[in-house]
Amino acid sequence: MSATLPLPSPVAVSAAQPSRSYWAVVWRQLRRDPMALAAGGVLLLIIAAAVFAPWLAPADPYKASMIKRLLPIGSSGFLLGTDELGRDLLTRLMYGGRLSLLMGVVPVLAAFGIGTAIGLFAGYVGGKVNMVIMRVLDVFYAFPSVLLAVAISGALGPGLSNSLIALTLVFVPQVVRVAESVTIQVRQLDYIEAARMSGASAFSIIRVHVLGNVLGPVFVYATGLLSVSMILASGLSFLGLGVKPPEPEWGLMLNTLRSAIYSNPWVAALPGLLIFVTSIAFNLLADSVRSAMDIRR
Amino acid sequence: MNTPSQASPAPERGGRPQPLLVVRDLKKHFPVRDSGFGGPRKFVHAVDGVNFSVPKGKTLGIVGESGCGKSTTARLVARLMPADAGSLIFDGEGVAEFRGLHLKEFRRKLQMVFQDSFASLNPRLTIAETVAYGPRVHGTPAAKAMQQARELLDRVGLDAANFANRYPHELSGGQRQRVNIARALAYDPQLVILDEAVAALDKSVQAQVLNLLQELKAERGLTYLFISHDLHVVHYLSDYVMVMYLGQVIETGPVERIYGHTAHPYTRALLSAVPSMDPARRTEASPLAGDPPNPINPPSGCRFRDRCPRAHAVCADRAPELAAIHGAPEHFAACHLNDTASGHPDAGQEFSA
């Protein structure tokens, strides 16, 4: 069959065409990646369900019923069954996504901002300042992240904001490391020397020439942290260090449903399944973003 | 208010006869991580007492093997790294003590083109933005800087209508190097340092860029400091040539003197290593054996002596000074062979390349 292949026509790269900006190219690349589309679609669905939970959810997430405890999946009126206190599980999963996603995204965003700033500074200044900053952060880095998160939030006490702070502190050293190493690479390139030759101030050089080239790799690394953050947050809640009952949160739900694992295993597994699916989707999307952003090298 | 220093081209001090750049006794030693505790700290003698001057409107070519200190010299002159010792006089003004505003002003007059055309362009900026960046740092309004950038791109042979909004990865090596040249010219410098600026280009593109450099020099009265290991290219572009070996200047003079009547065995070996266009004149024999000695522990006396075919006992005892060659103005060489009083048995014999 003489199928016409969608070859890029030579005209498309001719001189007359205006260049696309870097992010436009990345976006186009992402839209063509089926994995990115699938992962993005799943995430969008989960996020939408969480955000619009008050309007979409079929029941009240706090309304318990002693008679309707641990109903199996597909019971009439309770699509995904009920939990150990007879609350509608679908509703609680939708509401639970709000806190779980919040705890996945907020610490990573905060660590991305703080870590990039510290990393840029340490990497650009170099020398002894860099050494002091990096060695101090290495102390944090030396602990496994789960242990560190548990230790910090244990010290701060349970609660949502404390677990957010704990998770941010866990991620900052990791982001700083990436930002610092990329900054050091970028700093020794000739275009930085050329910018120095132009008499520009260090601030202007960092803003115009360093930041733009460091942000990409750090962003990719941070997207990979989203799933870790969600799992750690769920772990903290599971251990009783995060959100307190009766607040719906996936990790906490996994904990409280643990006792039902023998009587009603499918219902008990649902929060864990959601954590799993969400973090996998974040990871796949991060991988796609990484390859989409790789076009320049 | 329009300050005189903002007018272009920058005002010239001392008239034509005064050299644009005078470098005196420039030194840079890089510390090497010592092998153990308590041992003496070692240094790489990257640039060890270099003296030269560049007349206005001329091109000084610096040649030498890899690691001889050419690029370090360029970076020291550009003040991209601090020198350990020595002084720079740029257009009659001392530079070594420049800081802050003065340094900013000095850098307006001195620009550099690097070897790696890709690494020297920010991949996130369009080429017009790259060219306009310097003038914007110096306070030119954005729109005007962009307009000037487009004009400059046109001048270096890149059609601004097509190229101004492109990113470096969309350009070929020769085109990128033209962008680098346009950036260097963005605020009418007096001195342009070309650090292996054409070395990474293939021959046909190299020729185009060299011709562009010649045109720009004539057009704008530029002075070049041209660093290269390619002796053909240096011959073509330079008015004066300086030969470096292991961090020191061993010979300097007008290009025709160096290429025609060299007064140093090392320069002679370098020149005879250039492949000849005439097959009948090609030699199989290697003119120079071995690698340059370790710059951490340079040999005593003349640094070239352990590779020199005419080395003698005196060469190990005393380092030859850079001295004027008899009967040739502006030609200097550091070799005992040129000094009848040096004690070298062959001294004073006619040296011919």
XYZ file of C-alpha atoms in Angstrom:
650
model
C 0.000 0.000 0.000
C 1.279 3.436 -0.791
C 0.534 4.978 2.537
C 1.617 8.581 2.717
C 4.021 8.994 5.559
C 3.726 12.280 7.449
C 7.250 13.356 6.529
C 8.231 16.787 7.729
C 8.255 18.873 4.596
C 11.465 20.799 3.952
C 9.419 23.972 3.837
C 8.588 23.544 7.493
C 12.201 24.210 8.481
C 12.930 26.836 5.861
C 14.261 30.224 6.740
C 10.964 32.054 6.444
C 9.254 30.242 9.312
C 9.456 32.015 12.634
C 11.118 30.022 15.350
C 8.996 28.550 18.092
C 9.892 29.286 21.633
C 11.438 26.516 23.674
C 8.323 25.845 25.725
C 6.142 25.734 22.627
C 8.373 22.989 21.248
C 8.236 21.078 24.538
C 4.455 21.357 24.591
C 4.133 20.105 21.018
C 6.438 17.213 21.831
C 4.341 16.299 24.883
C 1.086 16.323 22.946
C 2.535 13.754 20.563
C 3.563 11.374 23.318
C 0.777 8.794 24.002
C 2.232 7.950 27.414
C 2.167 11.590 28.433
C -1.415 11.923 27.215
C -2.578 8.821 29.112
C -0.801 9.759 32.344
C -1.968 13.354 32.026
C -5.546 12.206 31.406
C -5.590 9.956 34.484
C -4.132 12.732 36.623
C -6.607 15.249 35.292
C -9.449 12.886 36.161
C -8.166 12.338 39.709
C -7.511 16.037 40.239
C -10.942 16.985 38.896
C -12.644 14.401 41.132
C -10.817 15.807 44.152
C -11.347 19.471 43.344
C -15.043 19.098 42.524
C -15.719 16.548 45.282
C -18.300 18.735 47.087
C -20.424 18.828 43.929
C -19.713 15.388 42.511
C -19.597 13.180 45.591
C -22.720 11.088 46.152
C -22.738 11.324 49.945
C -21.453 13.146 53.024
C -17.894 12.002 53.778
C -18.403 12.208 57.548
C -21.803 10.558 57.841
C -21.285 7.222 59.602
C -23.712 4.340 59.965
C -23.260 1.395 62.281
C -25.425 -0.945 60.221
C -23.787 -0.282 56.860
C -20.172 -1.027 57.863
C -17.771 -2.584 55.345
C -20.260 -3.132 52.548
C -18.603 -4.718 49.488
C -17.953 -2.919 46.205
C -21.116 -2.520 44.173
C -23.601 -2.410 47.044
C -26.741 -0.481 46.222
C -26.222 3.197 47.028
C -22.536 2.646 47.773
C -20.706 2.174 44.473
C -17.347 1.369 46.060
C -18.705 0.014 49.348
C -18.298 1.542 52.790
C -15.480 1.831 55.297
C -15.184 0.537 58.851
C -17.566 3.244 60.118
C -20.111 2.803 57.354
C -19.123 5.957 55.409
C -19.390 5.941 51.625
C -15.934 5.002 50.324
C -16.279 6.676 46.892
C -17.095 9.955 48.587
C -14.212 9.629 51.006
C -11.781 8.720 48.222
C -12.803 11.836 46.300
C -12.461 14.079 49.343
C -9.291 12.268 50.372
C -7.679 13.188 47.065
C -7.813 16.859 48.042
C -5.461 16.437 50.984
C -3.337 13.729 49.412
C -2.716 15.737 46.246
C -2.119 18.864 48.284
C 0.503 17.046 50.306
C 2.038 15.700 47.123
C 2.274 19.024 45.306
C 2.831 21.734 47.932
C 6.082 20.398 49.466
C 7.552 19.810 46.014
C 6.622 23.311 44.846
C 8.077 24.852 47.998
C 11.248 22.767 47.755
C 11.546 23.641 44.049
C 11.538 27.360 44.847
C 13.749 27.272 47.923
C 16.097 24.595 46.574
C 16.634 26.302 43.225
C 17.467 29.599 44.926
C 19.976 28.009 47.313
C 21.456 25.822 44.570
C 21.898 28.744 42.163
C 23.585 30.805 44.841
C 25.874 28.011 46.014
C 26.763 26.945 42.497
C 27.404 30.427 41.143
C 29.395 31.722 44.091
C 31.388 28.510 44.455
C 34.445 28.143 46.639
C 34.147 27.996 50.413
C 30.564 29.317 50.549
C 29.482 26.516 48.273
C 31.313 23.957 50.383
C 29.716 25.083 53.645
C 26.200 25.088 52.168
C 26.577 21.729 50.494
C 28.153 19.978 53.487
C 25.394 21.208 55.787
C 22.773 19.908 53.356
C 24.641 16.626 53.043
C 23.794 15.965 56.691
C 20.108 15.968 55.721
C 20.828 14.067 52.568
C 22.564 11.277 54.486
C 19.290 10.123 56.085
C 16.794 8.036 54.120
C 13.950 10.345 53.179
C 11.259 8.304 54.938
C 13.220 8.309 58.184
C 13.907 12.028 57.878
C 10.251 12.848 57.174
C 9.113 10.786 60.146
C 11.756 12.316 62.412
C 10.985 15.917 61.450
C 7.222 15.619 61.611
C 7.534 13.630 64.837
C 9.548 16.485 66.302
C 7.121 19.129 65.019
C 4.076 17.164 66.108
C 1.213 15.777 64.001
C -0.932 17.969 61.766
C -1.263 18.997 58.142
C 1.003 22.043 58.128
C 3.716 20.293 60.095
C 3.817 17.405 57.658
C 4.002 19.879 54.783
C 7.014 21.538 56.450
C 8.619 18.165 57.142
C 8.244 17.018 53.541
C 9.570 20.340 52.217
C 12.643 19.993 54.422
C 13.169 16.487 53.091
C 13.125 17.634 49.476
C 15.072 20.890 49.715
C 18.542 19.254 49.956
C 17.771 17.012 47.000
C 16.642 19.911 44.813
C 19.632 22.004 45.918
C 21.980 19.235 44.841
C 20.547 19.084 41.351
C 20.350 22.876 41.004
C 23.897 23.307 42.279
C 25.447 20.719 39.999
C 23.650 22.091 36.930
C 24.634 25.639 37.880
C 28.276 24.620 38.145
C 28.080 23.047 34.699
C 26.413 26.089 33.187
C 28.669 28.567 34.945
C 31.808 27.375 33.191
C 30.301 27.658 29.703
C 31.639 30.346 27.431
C 28.380 32.279 27.219
C 28.674 33.089 30.904
C 32.200 34.387 30.284
C 30.881 36.365 27.339
C 28.200 37.849 29.587
C 30.860 38.771 32.139
C 32.826 40.400 29.310
C 29.808 42.571 28.620
C 30.201 44.022 32.112
C 26.906 42.640 33.420
C 26.344 42.273 37.148
C 26.287 38.848 38.750
C 22.558 39.235 39.405
C 21.811 40.006 35.767
C 23.947 37.078 34.592
C 22.197 34.680 36.958
C 18.747 35.938 35.971
C 19.230 35.999 32.207
C 21.827 33.342 31.518
C 21.973 30.889 34.405
C 18.405 30.593 35.679
C 16.832 29.723 32.331
C 19.298 26.954 31.723
C 19.129 25.524 35.245
C 15.355 25.601 35.639
C 14.711 22.870 33.060
C 16.680 20.018 34.645
C 15.550 21.021 38.153
C 11.921 21.115 37.009
C 12.236 17.625 35.576
C 13.757 16.377 38.810
C 10.992 18.024 40.844
C 8.209 16.402 38.798
C 9.793 13.083 39.714
C 9.486 14.037 43.378
C 5.694 14.481 43.186
C 4.970 10.782 43.524
C 7.556 10.382 46.295
C 5.970 13.246 48.167
C 2.499 11.732 47.867
C 3.681 8.376 49.106
C 5.638 9.919 51.983
C 2.628 12.045 52.932
C 0.406 8.981 52.920
C 3.006 7.201 55.009
C 3.034 10.008 57.559
C -0.760 9.929 57.803
C -0.667 6.153 58.040
C 1.657 6.464 61.035
C -0.593 9.059 62.618
C 1.820 11.929 62.018
C -0.105 13.636 59.289
C -3.803 14.347 59.026
C -5.973 13.349 61.996
C -9.196 11.304 61.715
C -11.970 11.722 60.753
C -10.403 13.840 57.973
C -10.393 11.771 54.743
C -6.887 11.216 53.388
C -5.692 8.221 51.370
C -2.829 7.198 53.657
C -4.947 7.554 56.755
C -7.793 5.599 55.130
C -5.378 2.828 54.278
C -4.443 2.704 57.942
C -7.958 2.629 59.355
C -9.157 0.075 56.793
C -6.226 -2.180 57.625
C -8.302 -4.153 60.116
C -10.811 -4.970 57.373
C -8.219 -6.507 55.089
C -9.448 -10.063 55.906
C -13.172 -9.401 55.841
C -13.301 -7.100 52.832
C -9.904 -6.981 51.071
C -11.044 -5.101 47.939
C -12.478 -2.195 49.810
C -9.419 -2.030 52.050
C -7.098 -1.983 49.048
C -8.835 0.922 47.249
C -6.995 3.870 48.888
C -3.677 2.114 48.293
C -4.640 1.544 44.667
C -5.356 5.261 44.222
C -2.011 6.221 45.769
C -0.354 3.761 43.429
C -2.144 4.940 40.290
C -1.580 8.618 41.044
C 2.113 8.246 41.748
C 2.647 6.085 38.662
C 0.855 8.711 36.574
C 3.040 11.458 38.036
C 6.148 9.394 37.302
C 5.176 8.613 33.717
C 4.339 12.252 33.080
C 7.682 13.275 34.586
C 9.470 10.851 32.261
C 7.664 12.280 29.249
C 8.438 15.834 30.295
C 12.084 14.855 30.672
C 12.334 13.458 27.154
C 10.306 16.324 25.700
C 12.682 18.828 27.274
C 15.742 16.997 25.992
C 15.435 18.349 22.461
C 18.153 20.942 22.773
C 21.135 18.779 23.674
C 23.140 64.166 29.197
C 25.517 62.557 26.807
C 28.835 61.714 28.383
C 31.764 61.645 25.990
C 32.586 58.043 26.890
C 29.221 56.939 25.525
C 30.051 58.259 22.073
C 31.339 55.699 19.635
C 33.920 54.875 18.593
C 35.579 55.335 21.977
C 37.968 58.269 22.047
C 41.539 57.331 21.405
C 44.239 58.518 23.730
C 47.830 59.251 22.835
C 47.234 59.072 19.106
C 48.268 56.348 16.713
C 51.847 55.684 17.825
C 50.873 54.643 21.324
C 50.231 50.915 21.605
C 46.633 50.056 22.399
C 47.608 47.368 24.848
C 50.831 46.949 26.773
C 51.289 43.875 28.918
C 54.142 43.796 31.385
C 55.442 40.786 33.260
C 52.093 39.020 33.398
C 52.056 35.977 35.663
C 49.499 33.348 36.534
C 50.321 30.267 38.572
C 47.570 27.752 39.256
C 47.903 25.839 42.524
C 47.890 22.076 42.158
C 46.363 19.869 44.811
C 49.385 18.481 46.646
C 49.821 14.758 46.928
C 50.058 14.527 50.702
C 49.961 16.512 53.902
C 52.712 18.965 54.627
C 54.311 18.705 51.210
C 55.304 21.889 49.433
C 52.466 23.466 47.488
C 53.011 23.091 43.765
C 52.009 25.435 40.979
C 51.416 25.147 37.273
C 53.332 27.994 35.708
C 50.645 28.717 33.131
C 51.813 32.232 32.275
C 55.229 33.169 33.553
C 56.369 36.709 32.933
C 54.803 37.602 29.590
C 55.534 40.976 27.970
C 54.048 42.296 24.781
C 52.312 45.226 23.215
C 49.721 45.532 20.480
C 49.843 48.608 18.226
C 46.572 50.285 17.327
C 44.798 48.875 14.331
C 47.134 45.893 14.067
C 46.684 42.205 14.694
C 48.931 40.329 17.055
C 48.845 36.579 16.489
C 49.754 34.375 19.435
C 50.864 30.871 18.500
C 52.118 27.896 20.433
C 51.357 24.311 21.351
C 48.396 23.310 23.514
C 49.027 24.254 27.118
C 51.597 26.936 26.380
C 49.489 29.622 28.044
C 47.883 31.299 25.013
C 44.324 31.132 26.263
C 45.297 31.931 29.848
C 47.046 35.048 28.551
C 43.850 36.033 26.734
C 41.714 35.516 29.831
C 44.143 37.508 31.948
C 44.064 40.378 29.467
C 40.255 40.253 29.427
C 40.288 40.220 33.246
C 38.135 37.113 33.271
C 40.548 35.828 35.888
C 42.822 37.801 38.177
C 46.527 37.840 37.390
C 49.038 36.950 40.117
C 51.417 39.664 38.982
C 52.008 42.072 36.153
C 50.355 45.118 34.731
C 48.095 45.888 31.806
C 48.047 49.264 30.182
C 45.100 49.753 27.877
C 45.209 52.878 25.744
C 47.485 54.602 28.236
C 45.537 53.603 31.329
C 46.428 51.017 33.958
C 43.866 48.232 34.076
C 44.963 45.931 36.886
C 43.344 48.079 39.554
C 40.022 48.426 37.684
C 36.976 47.561 39.724
C 33.248 48.171 39.520
C 32.333 50.926 37.103
C 35.808 51.261 35.648
C 35.940 47.556 34.902
C 32.518 47.768 33.266
C 33.720 50.654 31.115
C 36.956 48.823 30.262
C 35.005 45.788 29.128
C 33.046 47.937 26.729
C 36.320 48.540 24.900
C 37.527 44.979 24.918
C 35.570 42.000 23.674
C 36.259 38.354 23.130
C 35.208 35.687 20.636
C 35.511 32.141 21.922
C 36.408 28.920 20.166
C 33.301 26.891 20.944
C 30.598 28.691 19.030
C 27.841 26.643 20.649
C 28.957 26.901 24.272
C 29.407 30.641 23.865
C 25.750 31.258 23.018
C 22.970 30.964 25.561
C 20.644 28.265 24.152
C 17.592 29.975 25.702
C 18.045 33.339 23.984
C 17.409 34.158 20.359
C 20.498 35.379 18.596
C 19.191 38.959 18.436
C 18.646 38.873 22.208
C 22.172 37.567 22.659
C 23.662 40.372 20.594
C 21.487 42.985 22.300
C 22.264 41.790 25.829
C 25.542 43.698 26.228
C 24.225 47.097 25.103
C 21.190 46.620 27.351
C 23.497 46.001 30.303
C 25.090 49.324 29.455
C 21.753 51.079 29.483
C 20.621 51.099 25.849
C 16.799 50.930 25.701
C 15.510 47.506 24.667
C 14.003 48.520 21.342
C 17.099 50.410 20.265
C 19.396 47.581 21.329
C 17.346 45.091 19.311
C 17.428 47.382 16.280
C 21.217 47.686 16.554
C 21.485 43.920 16.989
C 19.571 43.351 13.754
C 21.810 45.789 11.906
C 24.896 44.044 13.251
C 23.570 40.640 12.255
C 23.049 41.990 8.758
C 26.598 43.324 8.764
C 28.166 39.980 9.706
C 26.268 38.298 6.891
C 23.208 36.927 8.684
C 19.978 38.205 7.194
C 18.275 39.651 10.266
C 14.794 39.120 8.856
C 15.424 35.381 8.809
C 17.816 34.882 11.665
C 17.104 37.405 14.408
C 14.515 35.262 16.165
C 16.312 31.961 15.828
C 17.916 29.944 18.558
C 21.590 28.943 18.460
C 20.843 25.245 17.867
C 19.144 26.128 14.599
C 22.358 27.634 13.199
C 25.475 26.094 11.699
C 28.885 26.494 13.302
C 29.930 29.257 10.925
C 26.665 31.133 11.433
C 27.006 30.848 15.199
C 30.525 32.213 15.044
C 29.175 35.169 13.047
C 26.706 35.763 15.880
C 29.597 35.708 18.340
C 31.422 38.274 16.250
C 28.297 40.441 16.086
C 27.987 40.266 19.875
C 31.639 41.246 20.292
C 31.066 44.281 18.073
C 27.838 45.315 19.766
C 29.362 48.306 21.513
C 32.232 49.333 19.309
C 35.178 47.778 21.124
C 38.735 48.835 20.394
C 40.328 45.466 21.037
C 38.822 42.115 20.112
C 40.404 38.951 21.464
C 39.847 36.039 19.114
C 40.564 32.921 21.127
C 40.853 30.125 18.536
C 37.834 31.784 16.960
C 38.037 29.909 13.668
C 39.668 26.675 14.854
C 36.429 24.713 15.114
C 35.180 25.685 11.642
C 35.809 23.764 8.464
C 38.176 25.266 5.925
C 35.729 26.953 3.565
C 33.740 28.519 6.396
C 36.989 29.450 8.117
C 38.028 31.427 5.059
C 34.712 33.303 4.977
C 34.928 34.192 8.655
C 38.565 35.291 8.288
C 37.611 37.569 5.422
C 34.773 38.977 7.488
C 37.216 39.664 10.318
C 39.576 41.454 7.916
C 36.749 43.598 6.545
C 35.500 44.520 9.999
C 38.990 45.411 11.108
C 39.467 47.817 8.207
C 35.957 49.212 8.556
C 35.999 49.877 12.293
C 39.689 50.327 12.979
C 39.755 47.315 15.272
C 42.779 45.833 16.935
C 42.889 42.057 17.201
C 44.590 39.710 19.572
C 44.393 36.541 17.550
C 45.131 33.273 19.305
C 45.563 30.187 17.211
C 47.560 27.048 16.726
C 47.003 27.221 12.965
C 50.100 28.866 11.504
C 48.541 29.419 8.066
C 45.665 31.353 9.568
C 47.983 33.397 11.749
C 50.133 34.215 8.728
C 47.085 35.386 6.827
C 45.549 37.563 9.523
C 48.407 38.885 11.647
C 50.683 41.900 11.422
C 52.778 40.727 14.356
C 53.332 37.258 15.720
C 54.200 36.162 19.216
C 55.378 32.604 19.857
C 54.794 31.169 23.306
C 56.341 28.121 24.898
C 55.506 26.881 28.386
C 54.104 30.136 29.654
C 56.790 32.377 28.212
C 57.246 34.441 25.092
C 60.185 33.035 23.157
C 59.956 35.079 20.002
C 57.987 38.030 18.752
C 58.162 40.194 15.695
C 56.520 41.310 12.456
C 54.836 38.455 10.652
C 57.222 38.439 7.675
C 60.268 38.313 9.968
C 58.910 35.386 11.966
C 57.859 33.413 8.921
C 60.927 34.361 6.893
C 63.840 34.780 9.288
C 62.984 33.159 12.569
C 65.592 33.509 15.274
C 64.494 30.686 17.561
C 64.878 26.914 17.093
C 61.369 26.294 18.471
C 59.692 28.611 15.982
C 61.683 26.958 13.241
C 60.488 23.537 14.365
C 56.876 24.788 14.493
C 57.087 26.235 10.999
C 58.677 23.142 9.520
C 55.865 21.076 11.018
C 53.353 22.890 8.821
C 52.417 20.624 5.919
C 53.697 22.087 2.700
C 51.451 22.636 -0.305
C 54.278 21.382 -2.514
C 54.644 17.576 -2.424
C 58.319 17.812 -3.389
C 59.050 19.723 -0.199
C 57.285 17.416 2.189
C 59.364 15.721 4.843
C 58.762 12.502 6.681
C 60.977 13.329 9.624
C 59.352 14.707 12.742
C 60.883 18.103 13.406
C 60.350 17.934 17.143
C 60.153 14.906 19.393
C 58.334 14.468 22.662
C 55.856 16.565 24.604
C 56.454 19.894 26.276
C 57.914 19.419 29.762
C 55.694 19.467 32.829
C 54.741 23.062 33.573
C 54.771 22.287 37.319
C 58.547 21.812 37.232
C 59.859 23.643 34.194
C 63.478 22.857 33.243
C 66.205 25.148 34.498
C 67.635 27.762 32.173
C 65.984 27.720 28.759
C 62.654 25.904 28.982
C 63.000 24.524 25.487
C 66.419 22.967 26.014
C 65.452 19.296 26.456
C 63.723 19.265 23.071
C 66.076 21.654 21.321
C 68.341 20.145 18.656
C 70.996 22.766 19.392
C 70.947 22.796 23.165
C 74.258 23.218 24.954
C 75.475 23.341 28.550
C 74.901 27.080 28.773
C 71.186 26.578 28.021
C 70.743 24.688 31.294
C 72.651 27.268 33.305
C 71.064 30.514 32.254
C 67.648 31.395 30.887
C 67.973 33.463 27.714
C 66.390 36.896 27.811
C 64.013 38.159 25.158
C 66.476 40.332 23.215
C 66.339 42.395 20.055
C 67.707 40.722 16.952
C 70.550 42.697 15.437
C 69.488 44.603 12.369
C 65.798 43.808 12.641
C 63.627 46.347 14.448
C 60.701 44.962 16.438
C 62.050 41.407 16.231
C 62.863 39.811 19.587
C 63.867 36.284 20.479
C 64.918 34.471 23.623
C 67.776 32.228 22.547
C 71.487 32.091 23.410
C 72.248 31.413 19.747
C 71.564 35.054 18.948
C 73.951 36.398 21.566
C 77.653 36.091 20.827
C 78.456 36.776 24.449
C 76.254 33.984 25.765
C 78.904 31.296 25.679
C 76.991 29.016 23.320
C 79.519 27.527 20.872
C 77.253 28.087 17.849
C 76.245 31.585 18.862
C 76.327 34.310 16.272
C 76.077 31.972 13.296
C 73.542 32.958 10.698
C 70.139 31.545 11.551
C 67.969 30.785 8.595
C 64.583 29.244 8.465
